[in-house]
Tab-separated table of C-alpha atoms in Angstrom:
chain	number	residue	atom	x	y	z
A	1168	MET	CA	0.067	0.433	-0.026
A	1169	LEU	CA	1.153	3.406	-0.599
A	1170	ARG	CA	1.151	6.220	1.433
A	1171	ASN	CA	2.470	9.901	1.202
A	1172	GLY	CA	5.927	10.504	2.924
A	1173	SER	CA	9.665	11.873	3.364
A	1174	PRO	CA	12.246	11.049	0.956
A	1175	GLU	CA	14.453	10.915	4.416
A	1176	GLU	CA	11.578	8.555	4.910
A	1177	ALA	CA	11.848	6.093	1.674
A	1178	GLY	CA	15.774	6.271	2.424
A	1179	MET	CA	15.999	8.475	-0.378
A	1180	SER	CA	18.112	11.807	-0.691
A	1181	ALA	CA	15.783	15.094	-0.154
A	1182	SER	CA	17.877	16.687	-2.325
A	1183	LYS	CA	18.295	14.444	-5.029
A	1184	VAL	CA	14.010	13.959	-4.853
A	1185	ALA	CA	14.479	18.348	-5.126
A	1186	TYR	CA	16.554	18.080	-8.063
A	1187	ALA	CA	14.200	15.550	-9.881
A	1188	ASN	CA	10.526	17.947	-9.442
A	1189	THR	CA	13.317	21.540	-10.908
A	1190	TYR	CA	14.299	19.309	-13.647
A	1191	ALA	CA	10.544	17.981	-14.681
A	1192	LYS	CA	9.565	22.073	-14.508
A	1193	GLN	CA	12.482	22.555	-16.131
A	1194	MET	CA	11.834	20.365	-18.804
A	1195	VAL	CA	7.948	21.973	-19.561
A	1196	ASP	CA	9.515	25.712	-19.164
A	1197	ASN	CA	11.900	25.215	-21.887
A	1198	ASN	CA	9.473	23.582	-23.863
A	1199	ILE	CA	11.466	19.862	-24.007
A	1200	THR	CA	7.900	18.803	-22.977
A	1201	PRO	CA	4.525	20.565	-22.973
A	1202	ALA	CA	3.176	18.752	-20.211
A	1203	GLU	CA	4.801	15.505	-17.848
A	1204	VAL	CA	3.354	13.670	-14.602
A	1205	ILE	CA	6.193	12.619	-12.314
A	1206	PHE	CA	5.370	10.168	-9.431
A	1207	VAL	CA	8.818	9.175	-7.671
A	1208	ALA	CA	8.070	6.280	-4.143
A	1209	ARG	CA	10.521	3.923	-2.669
A	1210	LYS	CA	9.206	1.606	-0.434
A	1211	GLY	CA	5.450	2.011	-0.612
A	1212	ILE	CA	6.115	5.686	0.659
A	1213	ILE	CA	5.291	8.559	-1.617
A	1214	VAL	CA	7.726	11.308	-2.189
A	1215	SER	CA	6.109	12.849	-4.619
A	1216	HIS	CA	3.672	13.057	-7.407
A	1217	GLN	CA	3.260	16.221	-8.996
A	1218	ALA	CA	2.146	17.642	-12.722
A	1219	PHE	CA	3.847	20.020	-14.874
A	1220	GLY	CA	2.280	22.326	-18.217
A	1221	THR	CA	-1.485	21.949	-19.040
A	1222	LEU	CA	-4.108	19.165	-19.784
A	1223	THR	CA	-3.665	20.049	-23.910
A	1224	PRO	CA	-2.039	22.652	-26.236
A	1225	ALA	CA	-4.701	24.779	-26.474
A	1226	ALA	CA	-3.655	28.241	-25.123
A	1227	ASN	CA	-6.526	28.277	-22.838
A	1228	SER	CA	-6.084	25.002	-21.919
A	1229	PRO	CA	-6.546	24.542	-17.993
A	1230	PRO	CA	-2.796	23.482	-15.735
A	1231	LEU	CA	-2.714	19.995	-15.646
A	1232	THR	CA	-3.153	17.576	-12.618
A	1233	ALA	CA	-1.457	15.262	-11.049
A	1234	ASN	CA	-4.196	12.630	-10.737
A	1235	ALA	CA	-4.657	12.838	-14.824
A	1236	LEU	CA	-4.397	10.249	-17.804
A	1237	PHE	CA	-1.968	9.595	-20.526
A	1238	PRO	CA	-2.745	7.606	-22.620
A	1239	LEU	CA	1.331	5.662	-23.171
A	1240	CYS	CA	0.440	3.666	-26.950
A	1241	SER	CA	3.470	1.741	-27.743
A	1242	ILE	CA	5.054	1.962	-24.627
A	1243	THR	CA	2.908	-0.286	-22.728
A	1244	LYS	CA	2.977	-2.984	-25.693
A	1245	VAL	CA	6.214	-3.657	-23.693
A	1246	PHE	CA	4.955	-4.897	-20.439
A	1247	THR	CA	1.648	-6.101	-22.139
A	1248	ALA	CA	3.058	-8.722	-23.874
A	1249	THR	CA	5.816	-8.998	-21.115
A	1250	CYS	CA	2.171	-9.847	-18.692
A	1251	ILE	CA	1.244	-12.305	-21.448
A	1252	MET	CA	4.374	-14.265	-20.749
A	1253	ILE	CA	4.194	-14.649	-17.982
A	1254	LEU	CA	0.753	-15.786	-17.552
A	1255	ALA	CA	2.023	-18.464	-20.559
A	1256	GLU	CA	5.199	-19.784	-18.811
A	1257	ARG	CA	1.885	-19.853	-15.736
A	1258	GLY	CA	0.388	-22.537	-18.234
A	1259	LEU	CA	-2.705	-20.386	-17.557
A	1260	ILE	CA	-2.943	-19.172	-21.239
A	1261	GLY	CA	-1.196	-20.735	-24.238
A	1262	LEU	CA	0.192	-18.735	-27.479
A	1263	ASN	CA	-1.231	-21.318	-29.864
A	1264	ARG	CA	-5.018	-21.145	-28.331
A	1265	PRO	CA	-7.482	-18.863	-30.162
A	1266	VAL	CA	-8.467	-15.007	-28.582
A	1267	ILE	CA	-11.921	-16.783	-28.764
A	1268	ASP	CA	-10.838	-18.932	-25.083
A	1269	TYR	CA	-10.939	-16.332	-23.339
A	1270	ILE	CA	-12.882	-13.739	-25.379
A	1271	PRO	CA	-15.762	-15.222	-25.823
A	1272	GLU	CA	-17.497	-12.126	-27.630
A	1273	PHE	CA	-14.629	-11.434	-30.522
A	1274	GLN	CA	-16.998	-13.319	-32.877
A	1275	GLY	CA	-16.465	-13.720	-36.881
A	1276	LEU	CA	-15.487	-15.315	-39.678
A	1277	GLY	CA	-12.040	-16.620	-39.884
A	1278	LYS	CA	-11.615	-15.548	-35.657
A	1279	GLU	CA	-11.673	-18.965	-34.689
A	1280	LYS	CA	-8.397	-19.066	-36.212
A	1281	VAL	CA	-7.230	-16.335	-34.782
A	1282	ARG	CA	-4.264	-17.343	-32.009
A	1283	ILE	CA	-3.059	-15.280	-28.467
A	1284	HIS	CA	0.912	-14.612	-30.579
A	1285	HIS	CA	-0.844	-13.599	-33.217
A	1286	LEU	CA	-2.353	-11.132	-31.841
A	1287	LEU	CA	1.329	-10.546	-30.350
A	1288	THR	CA	3.793	-10.408	-33.803
A	1289	HIS	CA	0.455	-7.524	-34.612
A	1290	THR	CA	-0.150	-10.664	-38.040
A	1291	SER	CA	-4.295	-11.337	-36.398
A	1292	GLY	CA	-6.215	-10.666	-39.775
A	1293	MET	CA	-7.472	-7.821	-38.362
A	1294	ASN	CA	-6.880	-4.111	-40.397
A	1295	ALA	CA	-7.220	-0.705	-37.434
A	1296	GLU	CA	-8.519	0.975	-40.399
A	1297	ASP	CA	-10.875	-1.515	-40.455
A	1298	ILE	CA	-11.906	-1.477	-37.085
A	1299	TYR	CA	-12.102	1.816	-37.148
A	1300	THR	CA	-15.472	2.263	-40.059
A	1301	TYR	CA	-16.736	-1.118	-37.754
A	1302	ALA	CA	-16.766	0.520	-33.938
A	1303	LYS	CA	-17.407	4.066	-36.301
A	1304	GLY	CA	-21.374	3.040	-37.355
A	1305	ASP	CA	-25.010	3.480	-35.543
A	1306	GLY	CA	-23.684	0.702	-32.827
A	1307	SER	CA	-27.614	-0.485	-32.781
A	1308	THR	CA	-25.869	-4.273	-33.742
A	1309	ILE	CA	-23.992	-4.082	-31.242
A	1310	ASP	CA	-24.765	-5.443	-28.072
A	1311	ILE	CA	-22.904	-4.299	-25.001
A	1312	PRO	CA	-22.861	-6.226	-22.099
A	1313	PRO	CA	-23.163	-4.529	-18.082
A	1314	CYS	CA	-19.665	-4.371	-16.637
A	1315	GLU	CA	-17.898	-6.646	-14.870
A	1316	GLU	CA	-16.493	-5.131	-11.453
A	1317	SER	CA	-12.719	-5.529	-13.090
A	1318	GLU	CA	-13.397	-3.525	-15.607
A	1319	GLU	CA	-13.393	0.154	-16.489
A	1320	PRO	CA	-16.463	1.535	-18.102
A	1321	TYR	CA	-14.748	3.443	-21.246
A	1322	PHE	CA	-12.874	0.843	-22.367
A	1323	HIS	CA	-15.360	-1.984	-21.518
A	1324	GLU	CA	-17.989	-0.631	-24.083
A	1325	TYR	CA	-14.282	0.259	-26.173
A	1326	LEU	CA	-13.928	-3.344	-26.725
A	1327	HIS	CA	-17.340	-4.538	-27.027
A	1328	MET	CA	-17.563	-1.730	-30.485
A	1329	ARG	CA	-14.808	-3.357	-31.467
A	1330	TYR	CA	-15.169	-6.748	-31.132
A	1331	ARG	CA	-17.479	-8.053	-33.874
A	1332	ALA	CA	-15.084	-6.006	-36.483
A	1333	PRO	CA	-14.229	-8.278	-39.364
A	1334	LEU	CA	-10.621	-9.755	-40.268
A	1335	SER	CA	-9.488	-7.654	-43.985
A	1336	SER	CA	-6.769	-10.603	-44.242
A	1337	LYS	CA	-5.993	-14.513	-42.941
A	1338	PRO	CA	-4.309	-15.343	-39.597
A	1339	GLY	CA	-0.831	-15.508	-39.504
A	1340	GLU	CA	-0.203	-13.860	-43.884
A	1341	ILE	CA	0.550	-10.939	-43.170
A	1342	MET	CA	1.771	-8.507	-40.702
A	1343	SER	CA	-0.029	-5.067	-39.892
A	1344	TYR	CA	0.602	-3.092	-36.784
A	1345	LEU	CA	-2.941	-3.555	-34.070
A	1346	GLY	CA	-2.926	-1.158	-31.274
A	1347	PHE	CA	-6.052	-2.911	-30.820
A	1348	GLY	CA	-4.355	-6.532	-31.183
A	1349	TYR	CA	-3.031	-5.354	-28.025
A	1350	ASP	CA	-5.967	-3.892	-25.873
A	1351	LEU	CA	-6.863	-7.467	-26.817
A	1352	LEU	CA	-4.281	-8.913	-25.063
A	1353	GLY	CA	-4.945	-6.174	-21.918
A	1354	ASP	CA	-7.978	-7.521	-21.516
A	1355	ILE	CA	-7.228	-11.832	-21.343
A	1356	ILE	CA	-4.309	-10.742	-19.087
A	1357	ARG	CA	-7.318	-9.054	-17.151
A	1358	LYS	CA	-9.333	-11.729	-16.884
A	1359	VAL	CA	-7.151	-14.254	-16.694
A	1360	SER	CA	-5.154	-12.975	-13.797
């Protein structure tokens, strides 16, 4: 459990933590980055949690807050793939198992052939443009069940709006970068763990 405390309580140098805070602020002030949130903790003790910059690039944007959420985009793929491999190593998932074994809602022509390893390697046969077009449809035929307690409501709806998007090629034939594949892997991690 995390709690707020001093650098000294955490066995850290107060001057080094202060320097990290100053340096982060300077990066925003010097236009190296438009905004950032820093979080420094050790031994369960939070010694710094600060925000610098604004929420958006707009001139009238409000200041960024320490509890702002950021999409980390591709950096999360490293952690997602690692978690999938840990689950595979523990025998909780199989890389050659169909995605539908873990996400029954992942339906559509040929999708029973999409395996976990296809999601990891961007060879699922899904195409980002097709998924986007499908999700932009009127949504009248998409049944979204109630959200489970372990799910974030927005992400729950996001996934359900895309589960039935058609494949654009057979799994394993074409490598096409697809963030949605890692979204599916993240949901598998949530369900299995």
